[in-house]
């Protein structure tokens, strides 16, 4: 393994920006950050000139289904590996492979493959685990999920999922009104699986109850959740108001109007928003007809919809989401945090990932001045160069 010295970059640490500074990577770990780092033994070290470039913690996408024609539900190594390489080319250094509401065996196949792929390793971004989106959701807020396979939260079935996949589940999306006594959420708490509330028609109270039981994330806020009314604030009201909840956001300005994004940032602050792509397999491909979650999807001007007009995931990636946030007057440091530190914290991996700190995994993205990805480093390996 090669060590890397990034020279003279604009380095974004958690609390401040260090100008004209260096970052040293040894043994896949960030080992030193500062001015004019001295290397005594210059052999076996690659030097990267980052002058005029921005050095950030790699982006973490906890909710993505696929890209460039590949989908998590393909349930094979090649698909996940290709997705991992595509993501790396957009600055993502780790992600949760996200399943869809389909028949149980198909979900089990996808989960066992995620575990297999984690064990084997990928050539691009690291797979952190699985994000189970459905089948435990609401028929009324199904979005592009297939209604035929929606079922009630089922602890026995979840046990089967975790046993067969070596407990690779990191996040499970549920509609909280289907788990009124918190029985399912409690089980997830015990298994260290984060519960994300979404595809839900929950009232304000039902949503809040679930947070009291320990749910900690809201799925792609504004989308596929009961909206706000001043006499019944709905699932959205609770998501906006409760500081215990992280809010996922698909910041493509298609799933939410820029003003709605501004409002979310005003309500939640920059600490509690997680940028996600919710990307589907047409991400990185041209407009056309595709299949997603067993349904026909038309992608027109990069907007993916099923035949009834519901949005069907996105064609977004986090580099673009971060750039979009900055167009609202939010500094890059805060925008980037929403795609690195916040997701890491939300799924309890911030001890290793999500920020540029001594001792953390060397997951780094280097951006050019126009915020396009120049280089991506995963675990100390350069996996993408422009
Ligand atoms: Zn999704």
mmCIF file of C-alpha atoms and ligand atoms in Angstrom:
data_model
loop_
_atom_site.group_PDB
_atom_site.id
_atom_site.type_symbol
_atom_site.label_atom_id
_atom_site.label_comp_id
_atom_site.label_asym_id
_atom_site.label_seq_id
_atom_site.Cartn_x
_atom_site.Cartn_y
_atom_site.Cartn_z
ATOM 1 C CA UNK A 1 0.000 0.000 0.000
ATOM 2 C CA UNK A 2 1.119 3.431 -0.958
ATOM 3 C CA UNK A 3 1.103 6.432 1.364
ATOM 4 C CA UNK A 4 -0.180 9.767 0.100
ATOM 5 C CA UNK A 5 0.724 13.359 0.846
ATOM 6 C CA UNK A 6 -1.810 15.939 -0.340
ATOM 7 C CA UNK A 7 0.002 19.285 -0.610
ATOM 8 C CA UNK A 8 -1.171 22.893 -0.334
ATOM 9 C CA UNK A 9 -4.917 22.305 -0.396
ATOM 10 C CA UNK A 10 -7.856 24.060 1.176
ATOM 11 C CA UNK A 11 -8.642 21.468 3.848
ATOM 12 C CA UNK A 12 -12.104 21.252 5.400
ATOM 13 C CA UNK A 13 -11.864 19.895 8.939
ATOM 14 C CA UNK A 14 -14.951 19.636 11.113
ATOM 15 C CA UNK A 15 -14.577 23.066 12.699
ATOM 16 C CA UNK A 16 -12.500 25.108 10.319
ATOM 17 C CA UNK A 17 -10.978 25.487 6.902
ATOM 18 C CA UNK A 18 -7.182 25.226 6.779
ATOM 19 C CA UNK A 19 -5.742 27.153 3.849
ATOM 20 C CA UNK A 20 -2.619 26.104 2.009
ATOM 21 C CA UNK A 21 -2.192 23.020 4.185
ATOM 22 C CA UNK A 22 -1.128 19.419 3.764
ATOM 23 C CA UNK A 23 -2.748 16.122 4.635
ATOM 24 C CA UNK A 24 -0.788 12.920 5.131
ATOM 25 C CA UNK A 25 -2.274 9.468 4.677
ATOM 26 C CA UNK A 26 -0.409 6.478 6.052
ATOM 27 C CA UNK A 27 -1.741 2.923 6.302
ATOM 28 C CA UNK A 28 -5.200 4.012 5.067
ATOM 29 C CA UNK A 29 -5.560 6.487 7.927
ATOM 30 C CA UNK A 30 -5.371 10.278 8.089
ATOM 31 C CA UNK A 31 -2.175 10.617 10.099
ATOM 32 C CA UNK A 32 -1.283 14.298 9.940
ATOM 33 C CA UNK A 33 -2.866 17.594 8.900
ATOM 34 C CA UNK A 34 -1.040 20.906 8.906
ATOM 35 C CA UNK A 35 1.378 23.298 7.233
ATOM 36 C CA UNK A 36 4.452 22.006 5.407
ATOM 37 C CA UNK A 37 4.323 18.414 6.579
ATOM 38 C CA UNK A 38 7.815 16.976 6.412
ATOM 39 C CA UNK A 39 8.434 13.553 4.986
ATOM 40 C CA UNK A 40 11.810 12.207 5.940
ATOM 41 C CA UNK A 41 11.616 9.033 3.952
ATOM 42 C CA UNK A 42 10.234 10.018 0.545
ATOM 43 C CA UNK A 43 10.074 6.503 -0.843
ATOM 44 C CA UNK A 44 6.721 4.813 -1.143
ATOM 45 C CA UNK A 45 4.816 8.077 -0.956
ATOM 46 C CA UNK A 46 2.721 9.681 -3.630
ATOM 47 C CA UNK A 47 2.524 13.462 -3.598
ATOM 48 C CA UNK A 48 -0.632 15.164 -4.847
ATOM 49 C CA UNK A 49 -0.639 18.862 -5.567
ATOM 50 C CA UNK A 50 -3.941 20.243 -4.299
ATOM 51 C CA UNK A 51 -3.130 23.893 -4.825
ATOM 52 C CA UNK A 52 -6.350 25.758 -5.673
ATOM 53 C CA UNK A 53 -8.409 22.702 -4.751
ATOM 54 C CA UNK A 54 -10.713 21.825 -1.876
ATOM 55 C CA UNK A 55 -9.976 18.768 0.249
ATOM 56 C CA UNK A 56 -13.068 17.408 1.994
ATOM 57 C CA UNK A 57 -14.155 14.287 3.842
ATOM 58 C CA UNK A 58 -15.570 11.821 1.297
ATOM 59 C CA UNK A 59 -19.318 11.940 0.822
ATOM 60 C CA UNK A 60 -21.488 9.262 2.443
ATOM 61 C CA UNK A 61 -24.735 8.308 0.701
ATOM 62 C CA UNK A 62 -26.857 6.265 3.103
ATOM 63 C CA UNK A 63 -29.782 5.970 0.676
ATOM 64 C CA UNK A 64 -29.010 5.010 -2.900
ATOM 65 C CA UNK A 65 -30.502 2.230 -5.018
ATOM 66 C CA UNK A 66 -28.261 2.180 -8.042
ATOM 67 C CA UNK A 67 -26.662 3.853 -11.043
ATOM 68 C CA UNK A 68 -25.513 3.344 -14.648
ATOM 69 C CA UNK A 69 -27.946 0.507 -15.246
ATOM 70 C CA UNK A 70 -27.200 -1.406 -12.045
ATOM 71 C CA UNK A 71 -29.499 -1.821 -9.067
ATOM 72 C CA UNK A 72 -29.074 -3.190 -5.543
ATOM 73 C CA UNK A 73 -32.006 -5.511 -6.273
ATOM 74 C CA UNK A 74 -29.978 -7.181 -9.063
ATOM 75 C CA UNK A 75 -28.543 -9.067 -6.087
ATOM 76 C CA UNK A 76 -25.179 -9.694 -7.667
ATOM 77 C CA UNK A 77 -21.606 -8.621 -6.970
ATOM 78 C CA UNK A 78 -20.992 -7.052 -10.378
ATOM 79 C CA UNK A 79 -23.904 -4.627 -9.958
ATOM 80 C CA UNK A 80 -22.858 -3.397 -6.523
ATOM 81 C CA UNK A 81 -19.235 -3.116 -7.609
ATOM 82 C CA UNK A 82 -20.183 -1.046 -10.658
ATOM 83 C CA UNK A 83 -22.385 1.176 -8.501
ATOM 84 C CA UNK A 84 -19.476 1.609 -6.061
ATOM 85 C CA UNK A 85 -17.175 2.779 -8.866
ATOM 86 C CA UNK A 86 -19.750 5.187 -10.283
ATOM 87 C CA UNK A 87 -20.353 6.663 -6.826
ATOM 88 C CA UNK A 88 -16.617 7.109 -6.272
ATOM 89 C CA UNK A 89 -16.429 9.134 -9.493
ATOM 90 C CA UNK A 90 -18.868 11.548 -7.811
ATOM 91 C CA UNK A 91 -16.937 11.853 -4.572
ATOM 92 C CA UNK A 92 -18.849 9.263 -2.562
ATOM 93 C CA UNK A 93 -16.499 7.138 -0.460
ATOM 94 C CA UNK A 94 -19.067 4.977 1.315
ATOM 95 C CA UNK A 95 -22.757 4.143 0.981
ATOM 96 C CA UNK A 96 -25.652 2.001 2.105
ATOM 97 C CA UNK A 97 -27.001 -0.174 -0.698
ATOM 98 C CA UNK A 98 -30.751 0.353 -0.641
ATOM 99 C CA UNK A 99 -33.398 -2.273 -1.329
ATOM 100 C CA UNK A 100 -36.949 -1.829 -2.627
ATOM 101 C CA UNK A 101 -40.364 -3.188 -1.691
ATOM 102 C CA UNK A 102 -40.383 -6.466 -3.593
ATOM 103 C CA UNK A 103 -41.132 -10.088 -2.778
ATOM 104 C CA UNK A 104 -39.413 -11.407 0.338
ATOM 105 C CA UNK A 105 -37.071 -13.851 -1.372
ATOM 106 C CA UNK A 106 -35.896 -11.119 -3.718
ATOM 107 C CA UNK A 107 -35.115 -8.851 -0.735
ATOM 108 C CA UNK A 108 -33.279 -11.703 1.000
ATOM 109 C CA UNK A 109 -31.199 -12.315 -2.134
ATOM 110 C CA UNK A 110 -30.294 -8.616 -2.275
ATOM 111 C CA UNK A 111 -29.341 -8.545 1.426
ATOM 112 C CA UNK A 112 -27.204 -11.676 1.262
ATOM 113 C CA UNK A 113 -25.460 -10.237 -1.777
ATOM 114 C CA UNK A 114 -24.786 -6.959 0.046
ATOM 115 C CA UNK A 115 -23.139 -8.936 2.825
ATOM 116 C CA UNK A 116 -21.163 -11.013 0.319
ATOM 117 C CA UNK A 117 -20.025 -7.868 -1.499
ATOM 118 C CA UNK A 118 -18.937 -6.185 1.740
ATOM 119 C CA UNK A 119 -16.836 -9.251 2.569
ATOM 120 C CA UNK A 120 -15.310 -9.417 -0.907
ATOM 121 C CA UNK A 121 -14.706 -5.660 -1.110
ATOM 122 C CA UNK A 122 -15.433 -3.168 -3.877
ATOM 123 C CA UNK A 123 -13.247 -1.208 -6.297
ATOM 124 C CA UNK A 124 -14.953 2.133 -5.591
ATOM 125 C CA UNK A 125 -16.866 3.400 -2.582
ATOM 126 C CA UNK A 126 -17.079 1.157 0.490
ATOM 127 C CA UNK A 127 -20.413 -0.492 1.241
ATOM 128 C CA UNK A 128 -21.393 0.268 4.838
ATOM 129 C CA UNK A 129 -24.388 -2.045 4.874
ATOM 130 C CA UNK A 130 -27.975 -2.243 3.728
ATOM 131 C CA UNK A 131 -30.766 0.298 3.868
ATOM 132 C CA UNK A 132 -34.067 -1.549 3.766
ATOM 133 C CA UNK A 133 -36.707 0.667 2.123
ATOM 134 C CA UNK A 134 -39.912 -1.264 2.492
ATOM 135 C CA UNK A 135 -41.728 -3.589 2.663
ATOM 136 C CA UNK A 136 -42.903 -2.199 6.047
ATOM 137 C CA UNK A 137 -44.416 1.015 4.682
ATOM 138 C CA UNK A 138 -47.773 2.671 4.004
ATOM 139 C CA UNK A 139 -49.872 1.846 0.948
ATOM 140 C CA UNK A 140 -51.099 5.436 1.018
ATOM 141 C CA UNK A 141 -47.597 6.901 0.662
ATOM 142 C CA UNK A 142 -45.962 4.211 -1.423
ATOM 143 C CA UNK A 143 -44.366 6.585 -3.953
ATOM 144 C CA UNK A 144 -42.730 4.329 -6.530
ATOM 145 C CA UNK A 145 -42.677 1.283 -4.229
ATOM 146 C CA UNK A 146 -44.733 -1.677 -5.412
ATOM 147 C CA UNK A 147 -47.959 -1.814 -3.390
ATOM 148 C CA UNK A 148 -48.370 -5.575 -3.952
ATOM 149 C CA UNK A 149 -45.454 -6.357 -1.648
ATOM 150 C CA UNK A 150 -46.184 -3.933 1.214
ATOM 151 C CA UNK A 151 -46.623 -5.744 4.555
ATOM 152 C CA UNK A 152 -46.833 -4.855 8.249
ATOM 153 C CA UNK A 153 -43.615 -4.543 10.276
ATOM 154 C CA UNK A 154 -42.732 -8.110 11.204
ATOM 155 C CA UNK A 155 -40.056 -8.821 13.806
ATOM 156 C CA UNK A 156 -39.808 -12.519 12.861
ATOM 157 C CA UNK A 157 -39.148 -11.586 9.254
ATOM 158 C CA UNK A 158 -36.607 -8.957 10.259
ATOM 159 C CA UNK A 159 -34.868 -11.620 12.356
ATOM 160 C CA UNK A 160 -34.683 -13.758 9.220
ATOM 161 C CA UNK A 161 -33.259 -10.811 7.239
ATOM 162 C CA UNK A 162 -30.574 -10.132 9.831
ATOM 163 C CA UNK A 163 -29.643 -13.796 10.299
ATOM 164 C CA UNK A 164 -29.312 -14.507 6.580
ATOM 165 C CA UNK A 165 -27.314 -11.355 5.878
ATOM 166 C CA UNK A 166 -24.906 -11.424 8.820
ATOM 167 C CA UNK A 167 -26.757 -8.445 10.267
ATOM 168 C CA UNK A 168 -25.584 -6.087 7.537
ATOM 169 C CA UNK A 169 -28.665 -3.873 7.954
ATOM 170 C CA UNK A 170 -27.822 -0.311 8.947
ATOM 171 C CA UNK A 171 -31.152 1.448 8.398
ATOM 172 C CA UNK A 172 -34.758 0.308 8.020
ATOM 173 C CA UNK A 173 -37.479 2.599 6.733
ATOM 174 C CA UNK A 174 -40.908 2.012 8.257
ATOM 175 C CA UNK A 175 -44.272 3.732 8.391
ATOM 176 C CA UNK A 176 -44.622 4.305 12.154
ATOM 177 C CA UNK A 177 -48.439 4.060 12.157
ATOM 178 C CA UNK A 178 -47.893 0.345 11.420
ATOM 179 C CA UNK A 179 -45.898 -0.104 14.648
ATOM 180 C CA UNK A 180 -48.048 1.767 17.186
ATOM 181 C CA UNK A 181 -46.551 0.071 20.259
ATOM 182 C CA UNK A 182 -42.958 0.448 19.131
ATOM 183 C CA UNK A 183 -42.379 -3.309 19.216
ATOM 184 C CA UNK A 184 -40.556 -3.338 15.867
ATOM 185 C CA UNK A 185 -38.563 -0.189 16.647
ATOM 186 C CA UNK A 186 -37.431 -1.687 19.976
ATOM 187 C CA UNK A 187 -36.147 -4.753 18.182
ATOM 188 C CA UNK A 188 -34.191 -2.548 15.751
ATOM 189 C CA UNK A 189 -32.723 -0.602 18.690
ATOM 190 C CA UNK A 190 -31.454 -3.860 20.183
ATOM 191 C CA UNK A 191 -29.904 -4.873 16.869
ATOM 192 C CA UNK A 192 -28.272 -1.423 16.394
ATOM 193 C CA UNK A 193 -30.306 -0.815 13.258
ATOM 194 C CA UNK A 194 -31.400 2.793 12.766
ATOM 195 C CA UNK A 195 -35.084 3.309 12.120
ATOM 196 C CA UNK A 196 -35.990 5.850 9.476
ATOM 197 C CA UNK A 197 -39.606 7.011 9.327
ATOM 198 C CA UNK A 198 -41.098 7.446 5.910
ATOM 199 C CA UNK A 199 -43.416 6.324 3.153
ATOM 200 C CA UNK A 200 -45.835 7.153 5.932
ATOM 201 C CA UNK A 201 -49.284 8.567 6.431
ATOM 202 C CA UNK A 202 -48.655 8.998 10.164
ATOM 203 C CA UNK A 203 -50.217 11.810 12.118
ATOM 204 C CA UNK A 204 -47.991 14.170 14.075
ATOM 205 C CA UNK A 205 -48.602 12.116 17.245
ATOM 206 C CA UNK A 206 -47.932 8.751 15.576
ATOM 207 C CA UNK A 207 -44.672 10.081 14.160
ATOM 208 C CA UNK A 208 -43.626 11.565 17.507
ATOM 209 C CA UNK A 209 -44.420 8.312 19.345
ATOM 210 C CA UNK A 210 -42.020 6.474 17.051
ATOM 211 C CA UNK A 211 -39.273 8.977 17.851
ATOM 212 C CA UNK A 212 -39.970 8.453 21.563
ATOM 213 C CA UNK A 213 -39.434 4.717 20.942
ATOM 214 C CA UNK A 214 -36.074 5.475 19.336
ATOM 215 C CA UNK A 215 -36.515 6.150 15.608
ATOM 216 C CA UNK A 216 -33.932 8.730 14.591
ATOM 217 C CA UNK A 217 -34.194 9.525 10.860
ATOM 218 C CA UNK A 218 -36.968 10.770 8.566
ATOM 219 C CA UNK A 219 -36.937 9.351 5.013
ATOM 220 C CA UNK A 220 -36.520 11.855 2.113
ATOM 221 C CA UNK A 221 -38.328 14.680 3.855
ATOM 222 C CA UNK A 222 -41.365 16.236 2.168
ATOM 223 C CA UNK A 223 -41.649 13.210 -0.126
ATOM 224 C CA UNK A 224 -43.927 10.252 0.629
ATOM 225 C CA UNK A 225 -45.013 11.514 4.035
ATOM 226 C CA UNK A 226 -48.202 13.083 5.363
ATOM 227 C CA UNK A 227 -47.857 16.812 4.852
ATOM 228 C CA UNK A 228 -48.236 19.739 7.206
ATOM 229 C CA UNK A 229 -51.563 21.198 8.259
ATOM 230 C CA UNK A 230 -51.756 23.701 11.065
ATOM 231 C CA UNK A 231 -54.476 21.704 12.845
ATOM 232 C CA UNK A 232 -52.783 18.352 12.168
ATOM 233 C CA UNK A 233 -49.062 18.948 11.637
ATOM 234 C CA UNK A 234 -48.650 15.426 10.248
ATOM 235 C CA UNK A 235 -45.515 13.332 9.898
ATOM 236 C CA UNK A 236 -43.854 16.319 8.227
ATOM 237 C CA UNK A 237 -44.601 18.602 11.186
ATOM 238 C CA UNK A 238 -42.826 16.200 13.531
ATOM 239 C CA UNK A 239 -39.895 15.730 11.142
ATOM 240 C CA UNK A 240 -39.394 19.494 10.930
ATOM 241 C CA UNK A 241 -39.815 20.170 14.625
ATOM 242 C CA UNK A 242 -38.113 17.362 16.545
ATOM 243 C CA UNK A 243 -34.374 17.867 17.062
ATOM 244 C CA UNK A 244 -33.910 14.162 17.724
ATOM 245 C CA UNK A 245 -34.682 13.402 14.078
ATOM 246 C CA UNK A 246 -32.230 13.618 11.210
ATOM 247 C CA UNK A 247 -33.960 14.556 7.972
ATOM 248 C CA UNK A 248 -32.902 12.936 4.712
ATOM 249 C CA UNK A 249 -33.056 15.367 1.806
ATOM 250 C CA UNK A 250 -32.907 14.714 -1.947
ATOM 251 C CA UNK A 251 -31.508 18.080 -2.985
ATOM 252 C CA UNK A 252 -32.060 17.971 -6.740
ATOM 253 C CA UNK A 253 -34.629 20.825 -6.621
ATOM 254 C CA UNK A 254 -37.043 18.383 -8.281
ATOM 255 C CA UNK A 255 -38.112 16.471 -5.166
ATOM 256 C CA UNK A 256 -38.304 19.776 -3.262
ATOM 257 C CA UNK A 257 -38.478 23.410 -4.337
ATOM 258 C CA UNK A 258 -35.409 25.473 -3.354
ATOM 259 C CA UNK A 259 -37.610 27.460 -0.960
ATOM 260 C CA UNK A 260 -38.695 24.222 0.752
ATOM 261 C CA UNK A 261 -35.034 23.255 1.092
ATOM 262 C CA UNK A 262 -34.284 26.662 2.633
ATOM 263 C CA UNK A 263 -37.168 26.173 5.020
ATOM 264 C CA UNK A 264 -35.860 22.772 6.051
ATOM 265 C CA UNK A 265 -32.418 24.216 6.739
ATOM 266 C CA UNK A 266 -34.011 27.011 8.782
ATOM 267 C CA UNK A 267 -36.017 24.536 10.829
ATOM 268 C CA UNK A 268 -33.389 21.817 11.329
ATOM 269 C CA UNK A 269 -30.113 23.727 11.166
ATOM 270 C CA UNK A 270 -27.203 22.310 9.218
ATOM 271 C CA UNK A 271 -26.466 19.613 11.837
ATOM 272 C CA UNK A 272 -29.566 17.502 11.303
ATOM 273 C CA UNK A 273 -29.879 17.243 7.537
ATOM 274 C CA UNK A 274 -28.514 14.262 5.629
ATOM 275 C CA UNK A 275 -28.105 14.681 1.895
ATOM 276 C CA UNK A 276 -29.082 11.497 0.085
ATOM 277 C CA UNK A 277 -29.335 10.744 -3.615
ATOM 278 C CA UNK A 278 -32.106 8.123 -3.554
ATOM 279 C CA UNK A 279 -30.612 7.457 -6.988
ATOM 280 C CA UNK A 280 -32.026 4.744 -9.209
ATOM 281 C CA UNK A 281 -30.375 2.783 -11.992
ATOM 282 C CA UNK A 282 -30.831 5.489 -14.669
ATOM 283 C CA UNK A 283 -28.493 7.757 -12.685
ATOM 284 C CA UNK A 284 -25.547 8.463 -14.958
ATOM 285 C CA UNK A 285 -27.455 7.338 -18.076
ATOM 286 C CA UNK A 286 -29.508 9.263 -20.629
ATOM 287 C CA UNK A 287 -33.272 9.829 -20.671
ATOM 288 C CA UNK A 288 -35.347 6.814 -21.653
ATOM 289 C CA UNK A 289 -37.394 3.921 -20.418
ATOM 290 C CA UNK A 290 -36.175 1.789 -17.511
ATOM 291 C CA UNK A 291 -37.420 -0.711 -14.975
ATOM 292 C CA UNK A 292 -37.147 0.063 -11.267
ATOM 293 C CA UNK A 293 -38.574 -2.018 -8.429
ATOM 294 C CA UNK A 294 -40.428 -4.165 -10.961
ATOM 295 C CA UNK A 295 -42.185 -1.155 -12.485
ATOM 296 C CA UNK A 296 -41.752 0.773 -15.724
ATOM 297 C CA UNK A 297 -40.024 4.114 -15.214
ATOM 298 C CA UNK A 298 -39.733 6.946 -17.736
ATOM 299 C CA UNK A 299 -36.769 9.282 -17.333
ATOM 300 C CA UNK A 300 -37.368 12.629 -19.027
ATOM 301 C CA UNK A 301 -34.959 15.549 -18.559
ATOM 302 C CA UNK A 302 -33.286 13.473 -15.828
ATOM 303 C CA UNK A 303 -36.578 13.211 -13.875
ATOM 304 C CA UNK A 304 -37.663 9.614 -13.192
ATOM 305 C CA UNK A 305 -41.356 8.813 -12.852
ATOM 306 C CA UNK A 306 -43.504 5.675 -12.826
ATOM 307 C CA UNK A 307 -46.564 5.652 -15.077
ATOM 308 C CA UNK A 308 -48.945 7.249 -12.553
ATOM 309 C CA UNK A 309 -46.586 10.235 -12.394
ATOM 310 C CA UNK A 310 -44.989 9.501 -8.990
ATOM 311 C CA UNK A 311 -41.302 10.321 -8.786
ATOM 312 C CA UNK A 312 -39.256 7.126 -8.848
ATOM 313 C CA UNK A 313 -36.003 7.890 -7.119
ATOM 314 C CA UNK A 314 -33.609 10.378 -8.657
ATOM 315 C CA UNK A 315 -30.703 10.662 -11.044
ATOM 316 C CA UNK A 316 -28.820 12.802 -8.526
ATOM 317 C CA UNK A 317 -25.438 12.227 -6.925
ATOM 318 C CA UNK A 318 -24.128 13.868 -3.772
ATOM 319 C CA UNK A 319 -21.513 16.088 -5.447
ATOM 320 C CA UNK A 320 -24.367 17.809 -7.279
ATOM 321 C CA UNK A 321 -26.532 17.871 -4.125
ATOM 322 C CA UNK A 322 -23.740 19.625 -2.223
ATOM 323 C CA UNK A 323 -23.292 22.133 -5.065
ATOM 324 C CA UNK A 324 -27.063 22.734 -5.114
ATOM 325 C CA UNK A 325 -27.088 23.525 -1.384
ATOM 326 C CA UNK A 326 -24.347 26.120 -1.868
ATOM 327 C CA UNK A 327 -26.514 27.955 -4.440
ATOM 328 C CA UNK A 328 -28.842 28.793 -1.530
ATOM 329 C CA UNK A 329 -26.107 30.804 0.164
ATOM 330 C CA UNK A 330 -25.036 27.987 2.489
ATOM 331 C CA UNK A 331 -21.221 27.778 2.842
ATOM 332 C CA UNK A 332 -19.523 24.753 1.295
ATOM 333 C CA UNK A 333 -18.307 23.673 4.753
ATOM 334 C CA UNK A 334 -21.912 23.279 5.950
ATOM 335 C CA UNK A 335 -23.170 21.781 2.691
ATOM 336 C CA UNK A 336 -20.376 19.194 2.742
ATOM 337 C CA UNK A 337 -21.086 18.332 6.388
ATOM 338 C CA UNK A 338 -24.629 17.363 5.358
ATOM 339 C CA UNK A 339 -23.068 14.804 3.017
ATOM 340 C CA UNK A 340 -20.318 13.524 5.307
ATOM 341 C CA UNK A 341 -20.338 14.166 9.042
ATOM 342 C CA UNK A 342 -24.125 14.178 9.508
ATOM 343 C CA UNK A 343 -24.780 10.829 7.797
ATOM 344 C CA UNK A 344 -21.774 9.310 9.609
ATOM 345 C CA UNK A 345 -23.145 10.497 12.937
ATOM 346 C CA UNK A 346 -26.679 9.364 12.100
ATOM 347 C CA UNK A 347 -25.561 5.757 11.628
ATOM 348 C CA UNK A 348 -22.887 5.790 14.360
ATOM 349 C CA UNK A 349 -19.785 5.548 12.218
ATOM 350 C CA UNK A 350 -18.459 9.019 13.025
ATOM 351 C CA UNK A 351 -15.647 7.509 15.098
ATOM 352 C CA UNK A 352 -14.088 6.365 11.788
ATOM 353 C CA UNK A 353 -15.689 8.339 8.975
ATOM 354 C CA UNK A 354 -17.324 11.636 8.072
ATOM 355 C CA UNK A 355 -14.632 14.163 8.911
ATOM 356 C CA UNK A 356 -10.994 15.013 8.350
ATOM 357 C CA UNK A 357 -9.400 14.174 11.684
ATOM 358 C CA UNK A 358 -6.222 12.402 12.736
ATOM 359 C CA UNK A 359 -6.864 8.666 13.071
ATOM 360 C CA UNK A 360 -9.950 8.581 10.843
ATOM 361 C CA UNK A 361 -10.237 6.452 7.711
ATOM 362 C CA UNK A 362 -8.599 8.150 4.726
ATOM 363 C CA UNK A 363 -11.833 8.729 2.797
ATOM 364 C CA UNK A 364 -11.238 11.977 0.949
ATOM 365 C CA UNK A 365 -12.712 13.873 -1.953
ATOM 366 C CA UNK A 366 -10.777 16.623 -3.719
ATOM 367 C CA UNK A 367 -12.931 19.173 -5.528
ATOM 368 C CA UNK A 368 -11.945 21.674 -8.185
ATOM 369 C CA UNK A 369 -12.970 25.277 -7.713
ATOM 370 C CA UNK A 370 -16.240 24.715 -9.616
ATOM 371 C CA UNK A 371 -17.043 21.932 -7.068
ATOM 372 C CA UNK A 372 -16.620 19.149 -9.607
ATOM 373 C CA UNK A 373 -14.845 16.049 -8.319
ATOM 374 C CA UNK A 374 -11.135 15.998 -9.125
ATOM 375 C CA UNK A 375 -10.089 12.942 -7.131
ATOM 376 C CA UNK A 376 -11.601 10.416 -4.740
ATOM 377 C CA UNK A 377 -9.600 8.474 -2.163
ATOM 378 C CA UNK A 378 -11.185 5.508 -0.382
ATOM 379 C CA UNK A 379 -9.344 3.967 2.557
ATOM 380 C CA UNK A 380 -6.122 5.565 1.376
ATOM 381 C CA UNK A 381 -6.445 4.323 -2.216
ATOM 382 C CA UNK A 382 -7.006 6.660 -5.146
ATOM 383 C CA UNK A 383 -10.075 5.134 -6.805
ATOM 384 C CA UNK A 384 -10.987 8.017 -9.103
ATOM 385 C CA UNK A 385 -9.084 10.758 -10.962
ATOM 386 C CA UNK A 386 -10.695 13.270 -13.282
HETATM 387 ZN ZN1 LIG B 1 -35.340 5.203 -1.988
#
